[in-house]
mmCIF file of C-alpha atoms and ligand atoms in Angstrom:
data_model
loop_
_atom_site.group_PDB
_atom_site.id
_atom_site.type_symbol
_atom_site.label_atom_id
_atom_site.label_comp_id
_atom_site.label_asym_id
_atom_site.label_seq_id
_atom_site.Cartn_x
_atom_site.Cartn_y
_atom_site.Cartn_z
ATOM 1 C CA UNK H 1 108.140 241.850 -8.981
ATOM 2 C CA UNK H 2 107.405 241.607 -12.658
ATOM 3 C CA UNK H 3 104.087 242.165 -14.329
ATOM 4 C CA UNK H 4 105.690 241.959 -17.746
ATOM 5 C CA UNK H 5 104.442 238.439 -18.381
ATOM 6 C CA UNK H 6 101.970 236.642 -16.160
ATOM 7 C CA UNK H 7 100.110 233.350 -16.130
ATOM 8 C CA UNK H 8 96.399 233.678 -15.361
ATOM 9 C CA UNK H 9 94.181 230.682 -14.554
ATOM 10 C CA UNK H 10 90.373 230.626 -14.474
ATOM 11 C CA UNK H 11 89.981 233.166 -17.300
ATOM 12 C CA UNK H 12 86.812 231.490 -18.621
ATOM 13 C CA UNK H 13 85.196 231.964 -15.206
ATOM 14 C CA UNK H 14 83.425 234.909 -13.711
ATOM 15 C CA UNK H 15 86.236 236.540 -11.698
ATOM 16 C CA UNK H 16 89.093 235.353 -13.919
ATOM 17 C CA UNK H 17 87.544 237.008 -16.942
ATOM 18 C CA UNK H 18 87.392 240.330 -15.107
ATOM 19 C CA UNK H 19 90.941 239.867 -13.850
ATOM 20 C CA UNK H 20 92.130 239.508 -17.427
ATOM 21 C CA UNK H 21 90.295 242.687 -18.309
ATOM 22 C CA UNK H 22 91.885 244.587 -15.408
ATOM 23 C CA UNK H 23 95.373 243.235 -16.163
ATOM 24 C CA UNK H 24 95.001 244.454 -19.731
ATOM 25 C CA UNK H 25 93.696 247.821 -18.644
ATOM 26 C CA UNK H 26 96.042 248.608 -15.752
ATOM 27 C CA UNK H 27 99.323 246.896 -16.680
ATOM 28 C CA UNK H 28 101.325 246.324 -19.822
ATOM 29 C CA UNK H 29 101.667 242.597 -19.107
ATOM 30 C CA UNK H 30 101.367 239.845 -21.650
ATOM 31 C CA UNK H 31 98.775 237.514 -20.158
ATOM 32 C CA UNK H 32 99.239 233.784 -20.683
ATOM 33 C CA UNK H 33 95.777 232.376 -20.048
ATOM 34 C CA UNK H 34 95.569 228.732 -19.052
ATOM 35 C CA UNK H 35 92.450 227.270 -20.649
ATOM 36 C CA UNK H 36 91.137 223.717 -20.471
ATOM 37 C CA UNK H 37 91.197 222.591 -24.086
ATOM 38 C CA UNK H 38 92.508 219.789 -26.313
ATOM 39 C CA UNK H 39 95.084 221.954 -28.027
ATOM 40 C CA UNK H 40 96.071 225.564 -28.593
ATOM 41 C CA UNK H 41 93.519 226.120 -31.371
ATOM 42 C CA UNK H 42 90.738 224.895 -29.102
ATOM 43 C CA UNK H 43 92.066 227.093 -26.292
ATOM 44 C CA UNK H 44 91.993 230.125 -28.596
ATOM 45 C CA UNK H 45 88.460 229.189 -29.631
ATOM 46 C CA UNK H 46 87.343 229.040 -25.989
ATOM 47 C CA UNK H 47 88.683 232.553 -25.443
ATOM 48 C CA UNK H 48 87.145 233.919 -28.622
ATOM 49 C CA UNK H 49 83.869 234.824 -26.913
ATOM 50 C CA UNK H 50 85.607 237.103 -24.436
ATOM 51 C CA UNK H 51 85.696 240.824 -25.252
ATOM 52 C CA UNK H 52 89.480 241.162 -25.071
ATOM 53 C CA UNK H 53 90.378 237.911 -26.856
ATOM 54 C CA UNK H 54 91.652 239.803 -29.869
ATOM 55 C CA UNK H 55 94.304 241.604 -27.824
ATOM 56 C CA UNK H 56 97.851 240.703 -28.827
ATOM 57 C CA UNK H 57 98.679 240.653 -25.137
ATOM 58 C CA UNK H 58 96.366 237.690 -24.491
ATOM 59 C CA UNK H 59 97.967 234.318 -25.229
ATOM 60 C CA UNK H 60 95.932 231.122 -24.869
ATOM 61 C CA UNK H 61 97.721 228.149 -23.311
ATOM 62 C CA UNK H 62 95.924 224.781 -23.431
ATOM 63 C CA UNK H 63 96.315 223.026 -20.103
ATOM 64 C CA UNK H 64 94.678 221.621 -17.019
ATOM 65 C CA UNK H 65 95.757 222.355 -13.450
ATOM 66 C CA UNK H 66 95.008 218.744 -12.549
ATOM 67 C CA UNK H 67 97.670 217.402 -14.925
ATOM 68 C CA UNK H 68 101.371 217.111 -14.067
ATOM 69 C CA UNK H 69 103.176 220.133 -15.547
ATOM 70 C CA UNK H 70 99.698 221.390 -16.561
ATOM 71 C CA UNK H 71 99.796 218.785 -19.337
ATOM 72 C CA UNK H 72 102.322 220.930 -21.205
ATOM 73 C CA UNK H 73 105.311 218.597 -21.188
ATOM 74 C CA UNK H 74 108.892 219.406 -20.144
ATOM 75 C CA UNK H 75 110.018 221.847 -22.808
ATOM 76 C CA UNK H 76 106.830 223.932 -22.934
ATOM 77 C CA UNK H 77 106.669 223.862 -19.125
ATOM 78 C CA UNK H 78 110.195 225.276 -18.834
ATOM 79 C CA UNK H 79 109.533 227.817 -21.578
ATOM 80 C CA UNK H 80 106.455 229.069 -19.712
ATOM 81 C CA UNK H 81 108.333 229.096 -16.386
ATOM 82 C CA UNK H 82 111.134 231.123 -17.947
ATOM 83 C CA UNK H 83 108.711 233.627 -19.475
ATOM 84 C CA UNK H 84 106.461 234.519 -16.572
ATOM 85 C CA UNK H 85 107.217 236.728 -13.567
ATOM 86 C CA UNK H 86 103.937 236.120 -11.753
ATOM 87 C CA UNK H 87 101.079 233.636 -11.468
ATOM 88 C CA UNK H 88 97.490 234.743 -10.846
ATOM 89 C CA UNK H 89 95.771 231.549 -9.755
ATOM 90 C CA UNK H 90 92.032 232.025 -9.923
ATOM 91 C CA UNK H 91 90.876 228.632 -11.260
ATOM 92 C CA UNK H 92 89.007 226.393 -8.849
ATOM 93 C CA UNK H 93 86.034 224.128 -8.575
ATOM 94 C CA UNK H 94 83.613 226.399 -6.741
ATOM 95 C CA UNK H 95 81.055 224.044 -5.259
ATOM 96 C CA UNK H 96 79.722 224.630 -1.787
ATOM 97 C CA UNK H 97 78.025 221.245 -1.547
ATOM 98 C CA UNK H 98 80.767 218.907 -2.709
ATOM 99 C CA UNK H 99 82.958 217.014 -0.257
ATOM 100 C CA UNK H 100 86.650 217.778 0.185
ATOM 101 C CA UNK H 101 87.858 214.684 -1.678
ATOM 102 C CA UNK H 102 85.990 215.642 -4.822
ATOM 103 C CA UNK H 103 87.354 219.192 -4.838
ATOM 104 C CA UNK H 104 90.915 218.589 -3.676
ATOM 105 C CA UNK H 105 92.396 217.357 -6.999
ATOM 106 C CA UNK H 106 91.635 220.751 -8.594
ATOM 107 C CA UNK H 107 91.763 223.128 -5.650
ATOM 108 C CA UNK H 108 94.714 221.619 -3.773
ATOM 109 C CA UNK H 109 96.467 219.476 -6.384
ATOM 110 C CA UNK H 110 96.088 222.171 -9.046
ATOM 111 C CA UNK H 111 97.528 224.819 -6.749
ATOM 112 C CA UNK H 112 100.476 222.491 -6.045
ATOM 113 C CA UNK H 113 101.194 222.197 -9.776
ATOM 114 C CA UNK H 114 101.160 225.977 -10.165
ATOM 115 C CA UNK H 115 103.398 226.406 -7.105
ATOM 116 C CA UNK H 116 105.921 224.116 -8.782
ATOM 117 C CA UNK H 117 105.671 226.192 -11.966
ATOM 118 C CA UNK H 118 106.436 229.315 -9.915
ATOM 119 C CA UNK H 119 109.347 227.552 -8.191
ATOM 120 C CA UNK H 120 110.703 226.473 -11.575
ATOM 121 C CA UNK H 121 110.379 230.058 -12.778
ATOM 122 C CA UNK H 122 112.331 231.294 -9.762
ATOM 123 C CA UNK H 123 114.987 228.666 -10.417
ATOM 124 C CA UNK H 124 115.346 229.397 -14.120
ATOM 125 C CA UNK H 125 115.204 233.184 -13.986
ATOM 126 C CA UNK H 126 116.909 233.835 -10.652
ATOM 127 C CA UNK H 127 114.005 236.177 -9.741
ATOM 128 C CA UNK H 128 111.426 235.146 -7.147
ATOM 129 C CA UNK H 129 108.157 234.482 -8.952
ATOM 130 C CA UNK H 130 105.118 236.261 -7.500
ATOM 131 C CA UNK H 131 102.139 234.056 -6.747
ATOM 132 C CA UNK H 132 98.713 235.673 -6.388
ATOM 133 C CA UNK H 133 96.351 233.140 -4.937
ATOM 134 C CA UNK H 134 92.607 233.747 -5.031
ATOM 135 C CA UNK H 135 91.331 232.128 -1.866
ATOM 136 C CA UNK H 136 88.057 232.817 -0.044
ATOM 137 C CA UNK H 137 86.930 234.369 3.237
ATOM 138 C CA UNK H 138 85.031 231.099 3.687
ATOM 139 C CA UNK H 139 88.269 229.845 5.277
ATOM 140 C CA UNK H 140 87.116 231.678 8.435
ATOM 141 C CA UNK H 141 83.442 230.760 8.284
ATOM 142 C CA UNK H 142 83.460 228.633 11.453
ATOM 143 C CA UNK H 143 85.242 231.122 13.712
ATOM 144 C CA UNK H 144 82.002 232.812 14.822
ATOM 145 C CA UNK H 145 80.847 229.468 16.200
ATOM 146 C CA UNK H 146 84.146 229.341 18.097
ATOM 147 C CA UNK H 147 83.391 232.678 19.771
ATOM 148 C CA UNK H 148 85.803 234.760 17.641
ATOM 149 C CA UNK H 149 84.282 238.210 17.030
ATOM 150 C CA UNK H 150 86.691 239.753 14.515
ATOM 151 C CA UNK H 151 89.082 238.346 11.921
ATOM 152 C CA UNK H 152 91.685 240.575 10.321
ATOM 153 C CA UNK H 153 94.271 239.935 7.605
ATOM 154 C CA UNK H 154 96.818 238.559 10.109
ATOM 155 C CA UNK H 155 94.727 235.472 10.959
ATOM 156 C CA UNK H 156 96.044 232.231 9.508
ATOM 157 C CA UNK H 157 93.177 229.880 8.572
ATOM 158 C CA UNK H 158 93.041 226.259 9.701
ATOM 159 C CA UNK H 159 90.804 223.288 8.993
ATOM 160 C CA UNK H 160 88.906 224.179 12.148
ATOM 161 C CA UNK H 161 88.316 227.783 11.056
ATOM 162 C CA UNK H 162 86.800 226.465 7.795
ATOM 163 C CA UNK H 163 84.421 224.127 9.660
ATOM 164 C CA UNK H 164 82.910 221.066 8.024
ATOM 165 C CA UNK H 165 82.699 222.443 4.513
ATOM 166 C CA UNK H 166 84.810 220.835 1.794
ATOM 167 C CA UNK H 167 85.295 223.884 -0.418
ATOM 168 C CA UNK H 168 86.818 226.323 2.112
ATOM 169 C CA UNK H 169 88.884 223.468 3.551
ATOM 170 C CA UNK H 170 90.522 222.966 0.144
ATOM 171 C CA UNK H 171 91.492 226.644 0.199
ATOM 172 C CA UNK H 172 92.956 226.318 3.727
ATOM 173 C CA UNK H 173 95.135 223.413 2.609
ATOM 174 C CA UNK H 174 96.146 225.174 -0.622
ATOM 175 C CA UNK H 175 97.094 228.350 1.278
ATOM 176 C CA UNK H 176 99.184 226.277 3.698
ATOM 177 C CA UNK H 177 101.068 224.549 0.892
ATOM 178 C CA UNK H 178 101.739 227.882 -0.769
ATOM 179 C CA UNK H 179 103.069 229.374 2.477
ATOM 180 C CA UNK H 180 105.429 226.401 2.763
ATOM 181 C CA UNK H 181 106.565 226.928 -0.842
ATOM 182 C CA UNK H 182 107.175 230.613 -0.068
ATOM 183 C CA UNK H 183 109.238 229.673 2.993
ATOM 184 C CA UNK H 184 111.360 227.415 0.791
ATOM 185 C CA UNK H 185 112.027 230.461 -1.403
ATOM 186 C CA UNK H 186 110.240 229.167 -4.492
ATOM 187 C CA UNK H 187 107.749 232.008 -4.706
ATOM 188 C CA UNK H 188 106.469 235.160 -3.030
ATOM 189 C CA UNK H 189 102.885 234.624 -1.908
ATOM 190 C CA UNK H 190 100.105 237.214 -1.888
ATOM 191 C CA UNK H 191 96.731 235.846 -0.791
ATOM 192 C CA UNK H 192 93.530 237.532 -1.999
ATOM 193 C CA UNK H 193 90.414 236.466 -0.081
ATOM 194 C CA UNK H 194 87.112 237.689 -1.544
ATOM 195 C CA UNK H 195 83.835 237.189 0.286
ATOM 196 C CA UNK H 196 80.543 237.061 -1.593
ATOM 197 C CA UNK H 197 81.170 238.331 -5.125
ATOM 198 C CA UNK H 198 78.150 239.998 -6.678
ATOM 199 C CA UNK H 199 77.283 241.750 -9.935
ATOM 200 C CA UNK H 200 79.223 244.381 -11.838
ATOM 201 C CA UNK H 201 78.861 247.777 -10.179
ATOM 202 C CA UNK H 202 77.853 249.496 -13.431
ATOM 203 C CA UNK H 203 75.660 246.919 -15.167
ATOM 204 C CA UNK H 204 74.575 244.650 -12.316
ATOM 205 C CA UNK H 205 75.449 241.622 -14.456
ATOM 206 C CA UNK H 206 76.356 238.695 -12.278
ATOM 207 C CA UNK H 207 77.191 235.019 -12.557
ATOM 208 C CA UNK H 208 75.908 231.678 -11.361
ATOM 209 C CA UNK H 209 78.589 231.601 -8.673
ATOM 210 C CA UNK H 210 77.054 234.693 -6.996
ATOM 211 C CA UNK H 211 75.371 233.297 -3.857
ATOM 212 C CA UNK H 212 72.772 236.038 -4.018
ATOM 213 C CA UNK H 213 71.287 234.390 -7.105
ATOM 214 C CA UNK H 214 69.982 231.224 -5.389
ATOM 215 C CA UNK H 215 68.949 233.343 -2.395
ATOM 216 C CA UNK H 216 66.829 235.622 -4.602
ATOM 217 C CA UNK H 217 65.485 232.685 -6.608
ATOM 218 C CA UNK H 218 64.460 230.942 -3.382
ATOM 219 C CA UNK H 219 62.488 234.018 -2.276
ATOM 220 C CA UNK H 220 60.587 234.090 -5.565
ATOM 221 C CA UNK H 221 59.955 230.351 -5.637
ATOM 222 C CA UNK H 222 58.611 230.382 -2.087
ATOM 223 C CA UNK H 223 56.692 233.608 -2.675
ATOM 224 C CA UNK H 224 58.085 234.976 0.551
ATOM 225 C CA UNK H 225 61.099 236.597 2.133
ATOM 226 C CA UNK H 226 62.473 236.033 5.640
ATOM 227 C CA UNK H 227 61.822 238.752 8.202
ATOM 228 C CA UNK H 228 65.509 239.565 8.265
ATOM 229 C CA UNK H 229 68.756 237.924 7.299
ATOM 230 C CA UNK H 230 72.384 238.057 8.252
ATOM 231 C CA UNK H 231 75.216 240.197 6.989
ATOM 232 C CA UNK H 232 77.897 238.930 4.696
ATOM 233 C CA UNK H 233 81.292 240.303 3.628
ATOM 234 C CA UNK H 234 80.905 241.202 -0.033
ATOM 235 C CA UNK H 235 81.996 243.242 -3.022
ATOM 236 C CA UNK H 236 81.259 243.557 -6.710
ATOM 237 C CA UNK H 237 83.122 241.449 -9.270
ATOM 238 C CA UNK H 238 84.733 244.438 -10.989
ATOM 239 C CA UNK H 239 85.945 245.903 -7.694
ATOM 240 C CA UNK H 240 87.439 242.570 -6.559
ATOM 241 C CA UNK H 241 89.292 242.192 -9.873
ATOM 242 C CA UNK H 242 90.535 245.776 -9.788
ATOM 243 C CA UNK H 243 91.739 245.437 -6.187
ATOM 244 C CA UNK H 244 93.737 242.282 -6.993
ATOM 245 C CA UNK H 245 95.500 244.007 -9.883
ATOM 246 C CA UNK H 246 96.127 247.239 -7.934
ATOM 247 C CA UNK H 247 97.644 245.290 -5.024
ATOM 248 C CA UNK H 248 99.689 243.142 -7.411
ATOM 249 C CA UNK H 249 101.059 246.296 -9.029
ATOM 250 C CA UNK H 250 102.412 247.774 -5.780
ATOM 251 C CA UNK H 251 105.739 246.320 -4.641
ATOM 252 C CA UNK H 252 105.039 247.380 -1.036
ATOM 253 C CA UNK H 253 101.804 245.381 -1.042
ATOM 254 C CA UNK H 254 103.300 242.056 -2.127
ATOM 255 C CA UNK H 255 103.765 239.089 0.197
ATOM 256 C CA UNK H 256 100.725 239.762 2.423
ATOM 257 C CA UNK H 257 97.110 238.596 2.745
ATOM 258 C CA UNK H 258 94.118 240.747 1.810
ATOM 259 C CA UNK H 259 90.382 240.686 2.503
ATOM 260 C CA UNK H 260 88.700 241.856 -0.673
ATOM 261 C CA UNK H 261 85.439 243.061 0.806
ATOM 262 C CA UNK H 262 84.046 246.358 1.958
ATOM 263 C CA UNK H 263 84.823 247.533 5.466
ATOM 264 C CA UNK H 264 81.136 247.099 6.347
ATOM 265 C CA UNK H 265 79.387 243.778 5.655
ATOM 266 C CA UNK H 266 76.434 243.661 3.279
ATOM 267 C CA UNK H 267 73.053 243.224 5.013
ATOM 268 C CA UNK H 268 71.434 240.532 2.888
ATOM 269 C CA UNK H 269 68.053 242.241 3.097
ATOM 270 C CA UNK H 270 69.442 245.124 1.018
ATOM 271 C CA UNK H 271 69.603 242.753 -1.928
ATOM 272 C CA UNK H 272 66.385 240.891 -1.108
ATOM 273 C CA UNK H 273 64.411 244.131 -0.754
ATOM 274 C CA UNK H 274 65.194 244.847 -4.414
ATOM 275 C CA UNK H 275 62.607 242.175 -5.305
ATOM 276 C CA UNK H 276 59.874 244.240 -3.663
ATOM 277 C CA UNK H 277 61.077 247.403 -5.391
ATOM 278 C CA UNK H 278 60.808 245.563 -8.742
ATOM 279 C CA UNK H 279 57.133 244.918 -8.005
ATOM 280 C CA UNK H 280 57.184 241.351 -6.673
ATOM 281 C CA UNK H 281 54.428 240.814 -4.136
ATOM 282 C CA UNK H 282 56.065 238.649 -1.511
ATOM 283 C CA UNK H 283 55.009 237.746 1.998
ATOM 284 C CA UNK H 284 57.307 238.088 4.979
ATOM 285 C CA UNK H 285 57.639 235.164 7.347
ATOM 286 C CA UNK H 286 59.822 234.450 10.371
ATOM 287 C CA UNK H 287 63.335 233.610 9.341
ATOM 288 C CA UNK H 288 63.517 230.134 10.928
ATOM 289 C CA UNK H 289 60.224 229.197 9.288
ATOM 290 C CA UNK H 290 61.370 230.551 5.930
ATOM 291 C CA UNK H 291 64.506 228.445 6.244
ATOM 292 C CA UNK H 292 62.448 225.315 7.006
ATOM 293 C CA UNK H 293 60.471 225.949 3.822
ATOM 294 C CA UNK H 294 63.718 226.157 1.863
ATOM 295 C CA UNK H 295 64.766 222.803 3.274
ATOM 296 C CA UNK H 296 61.393 221.168 2.597
ATOM 297 C CA UNK H 297 61.241 222.416 -0.969
ATOM 298 C CA UNK H 298 64.740 221.286 -1.827
ATOM 299 C CA UNK H 299 63.948 217.831 -0.461
ATOM 300 C CA UNK H 300 60.507 217.577 -2.020
ATOM 301 C CA UNK H 301 61.094 218.986 -5.438
ATOM 302 C CA UNK H 302 64.758 218.287 -6.009
ATOM 303 C CA UNK H 303 64.751 221.842 -7.322
ATOM 304 C CA UNK H 304 68.318 222.861 -8.110
ATOM 305 C CA UNK H 305 67.888 226.446 -7.003
ATOM 306 C CA UNK H 306 66.727 225.600 -3.558
ATOM 307 C CA UNK H 307 69.074 222.673 -3.261
ATOM 308 C CA UNK H 308 71.878 225.182 -3.726
ATOM 309 C CA UNK H 309 70.835 226.813 -0.478
ATOM 310 C CA UNK H 310 73.432 224.769 1.320
ATOM 311 C CA UNK H 311 75.046 224.961 4.724
ATOM 312 C CA UNK H 312 76.755 228.182 3.597
ATOM 313 C CA UNK H 313 73.373 229.851 3.252
ATOM 314 C CA UNK H 314 72.682 229.036 6.875
ATOM 315 C CA UNK H 315 75.558 231.376 7.692
ATOM 316 C CA UNK H 316 74.331 233.981 5.214
ATOM 317 C CA UNK H 317 70.838 233.928 6.657
ATOM 318 C CA UNK H 318 72.142 233.608 10.228
ATOM 319 C CA UNK H 319 70.053 230.510 10.889
ATOM 320 C CA UNK H 320 71.697 228.751 13.828
ATOM 321 C CA UNK H 321 75.167 229.837 12.666
ATOM 322 C CA UNK H 322 77.412 232.779 13.540
ATOM 323 C CA UNK H 323 80.067 234.217 11.307
ATOM 324 C CA UNK H 324 82.866 236.410 12.625
ATOM 325 C CA UNK H 325 83.067 240.031 11.511
ATOM 326 C CA UNK H 326 85.677 240.319 8.757
ATOM 327 C CA UNK H 327 88.077 243.235 9.080
ATOM 328 C CA UNK H 328 89.595 244.682 5.927
ATOM 329 C CA UNK H 329 91.336 247.774 7.341
ATOM 330 C CA UNK H 330 94.862 246.805 6.252
ATOM 331 C CA UNK H 331 93.514 245.912 2.797
ATOM 332 C CA UNK H 332 91.802 249.260 2.378
ATOM 333 C CA UNK H 333 94.837 251.137 3.726
ATOM 334 C CA UNK H 334 96.872 249.590 0.894
ATOM 335 C CA UNK H 335 94.105 250.196 -1.651
ATOM 336 C CA UNK H 336 93.574 253.790 -0.578
ATOM 337 C CA UNK H 337 97.315 254.373 -0.989
ATOM 338 C CA UNK H 338 96.852 253.018 -4.529
ATOM 339 C CA UNK H 339 94.033 255.516 -5.139
ATOM 340 C CA UNK H 340 91.251 252.934 -5.209
ATOM 341 C CA UNK H 341 87.792 253.941 -4.078
ATOM 342 C CA UNK H 342 84.817 251.669 -4.462
ATOM 343 C CA UNK H 343 81.286 252.430 -5.689
ATOM 344 C CA UNK H 344 78.576 251.936 -3.054
ATOM 345 C CA UNK H 345 76.798 248.616 -2.451
ATOM 346 C CA UNK H 346 73.479 250.438 -2.335
ATOM 347 C CA UNK H 347 69.847 249.875 -3.364
ATOM 348 C CA UNK H 348 70.586 251.098 -6.886
ATOM 349 C CA UNK H 349 73.231 248.394 -7.344
ATOM 350 C CA UNK H 350 70.848 245.629 -6.291
ATOM 351 C CA UNK H 351 68.114 247.054 -8.504
ATOM 352 C CA UNK H 352 70.580 246.637 -11.385
ATOM 353 C CA UNK H 353 71.514 243.109 -10.272
ATOM 354 C CA UNK H 354 67.870 242.010 -10.087
ATOM 355 C CA UNK H 355 67.038 243.743 -13.398
ATOM 356 C CA UNK H 356 69.886 242.010 -15.154
ATOM 357 C CA UNK H 357 68.945 238.597 -13.695
ATOM 358 C CA UNK H 358 65.414 239.135 -15.005
ATOM 359 C CA UNK H 359 66.730 240.112 -18.424
ATOM 360 C CA UNK H 360 68.822 236.915 -18.484
ATOM 361 C CA UNK H 361 65.795 234.815 -17.518
ATOM 362 C CA UNK H 362 67.373 233.802 -14.202
ATOM 363 C CA UNK H 363 64.724 235.535 -12.123
ATOM 364 C CA UNK H 364 61.026 235.612 -12.945
ATOM 365 C CA UNK H 365 59.514 238.976 -13.856
ATOM 366 C CA UNK H 366 57.068 240.400 -11.245
ATOM 367 C CA UNK H 367 53.976 239.282 -13.182
ATOM 368 C CA UNK H 368 55.211 235.658 -13.188
ATOM 369 C CA UNK H 369 55.740 235.209 -9.450
ATOM 370 C CA UNK H 370 53.271 233.393 -7.275
ATOM 371 C CA UNK H 371 51.273 235.387 -4.804
ATOM 372 C CA UNK H 372 52.536 235.669 -1.297
ATOM 373 C CA UNK H 373 52.598 232.452 0.696
ATOM 374 C CA UNK H 374 50.059 232.406 3.512
ATOM 375 C CA UNK H 375 50.978 230.660 6.709
HETATM 376 N N1 LIG Y 1 82.288 233.415 -6.760
HETATM 377 C C1 LIG Y 1 82.484 233.787 -5.523
HETATM 378 O O1 LIG Y 1 81.577 234.328 -4.855
HETATM 379 C C2 LIG Y 1 83.843 233.596 -4.891
HETATM 380 C C3 LIG Y 1 84.018 234.042 -3.573
HETATM 381 C C4 LIG Y 1 85.265 233.901 -2.974
HETATM 382 C C5 LIG Y 1 86.316 233.344 -3.693
HETATM 383 N N2 LIG Y 1 86.120 232.909 -4.971
HETATM 384 C C6 LIG Y 1 87.258 232.321 -5.685
HETATM 385 O O2 LIG Y 1 87.436 233.065 -6.879
HETATM 386 C C7 LIG Y 1 87.939 232.214 -7.905
HETATM 387 C C8 LIG Y 1 87.068 232.358 -9.145
HETATM 388 O O3 LIG Y 1 85.736 232.016 -8.833
HETATM 389 P P1 LIG Y 1 84.594 232.143 -9.944
HETATM 390 O O4 LIG Y 1 83.333 232.414 -9.228
HETATM 391 O O5 LIG Y 1 85.054 233.064 -11.010
HETATM 392 O O6 LIG Y 1 84.574 230.643 -10.487
HETATM 393 P P2 LIG Y 1 83.984 230.101 -11.868
HETATM 394 O O7 LIG Y 1 83.203 231.137 -12.574
HETATM 395 O O8 LIG Y 1 83.341 228.799 -11.540
HETATM 396 O O9 LIG Y 1 85.313 229.807 -12.719
HETATM 397 C C9 LIG Y 1 86.177 228.762 -12.411
HETATM 398 C C10 LIG Y 1 87.320 228.787 -13.397
HETATM 399 O O10 LIG Y 1 88.267 227.762 -13.040
HETATM 400 C C11 LIG Y 1 88.572 227.022 -14.220
HETATM 401 N N3 LIG Y 1 88.967 225.657 -13.894
HETATM 402 C C12 LIG Y 1 88.282 224.760 -13.138
HETATM 403 N N4 LIG Y 1 88.941 223.588 -13.124
HETATM 404 C C13 LIG Y 1 90.058 223.749 -13.866
HETATM 405 C C14 LIG Y 1 91.132 222.901 -14.225
HETATM 406 N N5 LIG Y 1 91.174 221.618 -13.815
HETATM 407 N N6 LIG Y 1 92.141 223.396 -14.994
HETATM 408 C C15 LIG Y 1 92.097 224.676 -15.436
HETATM 409 N N7 LIG Y 1 91.092 225.531 -15.140
HETATM 410 C C16 LIG Y 1 90.085 225.078 -14.362
HETATM 411 C C17 LIG Y 1 87.275 227.034 -15.011
HETATM 412 O O11 LIG Y 1 87.544 226.665 -16.336
HETATM 413 P P3 LIG Y 1 86.438 225.919 -17.268
HETATM 414 O O12 LIG Y 1 85.739 227.025 -18.008
HETATM 415 O O13 LIG Y 1 87.253 225.051 -18.145
HETATM 416 O O14 LIG Y 1 85.524 225.149 -16.351
HETATM 417 C C18 LIG Y 1 86.891 228.499 -14.846
HETATM 418 O O15 LIG Y 1 87.635 229.298 -15.717
HETATM 419 C C19 LIG Y 1 87.959 230.804 -7.327
HETATM 420 O O16 LIG Y 1 89.274 230.498 -6.920
HETATM 421 C C20 LIG Y 1 87.040 230.894 -6.136
HETATM 422 O O17 LIG Y 1 87.405 229.961 -5.148
HETATM 423 C C21 LIG Y 1 84.901 233.022 -5.587
#
């Protein structure tokens, strides 16, 4: 294991940016950040908005996971392979609506390119390159419908466990290819599977890839909340990033799979109830009816927010779908040994999340919302 020099992908994204922050804070690694850009200067420019861009330990590398050898070319490819001791692969196209074929070139093909970089690193250095793959708990989303009650870290996902959805299926296939590469000796694989990733535990700031955002926006646009919703495995973005780096830093933790969520799932209503606490006057309607309204509005108005309430939201809101309970006991045993404790996912957190979405103009302020829908 070497965290002296690492390659990080997805640094311009929500989780990748926090991972970079945690790697800087908790390790002494030099972090080679793969950034989609024309050339190195443009890659540096893309990083310049990030708070840690000035660090000497952050090195921008212009490249694209969809290109052979990341688009670097033989000599630079070998130089990078020789330098790094670990890959943190966080880049992906995160799109819950898109079909498999659209996502596979980045999520599967891109992972394949990085696996070959790790294998080349192992070959050139004689040390097995560590590969930290950021997957998703969505790979198990269909198991509840198959009658499976609990899923722990020992489960191996399949196309069937991911159901019909393109995005988690790409992660199943990518995980499988990485396991095969590990068996061939080209890399040591550690799989990190987050669930729903929500706002920063201190500030509440969140990103567009937080599934709570369209859920909250839908409630405000409809002027109503469902009379209850499902539970979802979740954690905050800073905790997920910290956990990945803590696990990556412990030799005994390498080579396994982890579920980066709290032991207890998040009841969705805990987040939705924050709207009422902020002063929104919203009606409550039966869940199935609320869901029908979501469907009608996304069809009628073409409204992006509601259109984002895809099949995945059916699972979140427990409308005709069952998710299995995700176990994270082995994950938290390893994290507890590393001294990690996590701040609570409580009302105060979701008050901060909603407040910060309002401040960013992503949620209407209470005075702007329509009055409760009457049915
Ligand atoms: N968000 C969640 O709730 C969630 C839950 C479970 C798992 N995950 C996983 O966590 C990881 C990060 O998710 P996120 O929410 O942070 O995603 P995000 O904000 O959409 O960021 C995606 C990142 O991937 C990069 N990327 C995309 N295509 C690329 C390519 N062809 N070459 C190089 N880089 C490319 C993007 O770069 P550009 O800036 O150039 O587009 C961006 O930095 C993903 O692997 C995702 O599957 C996310």
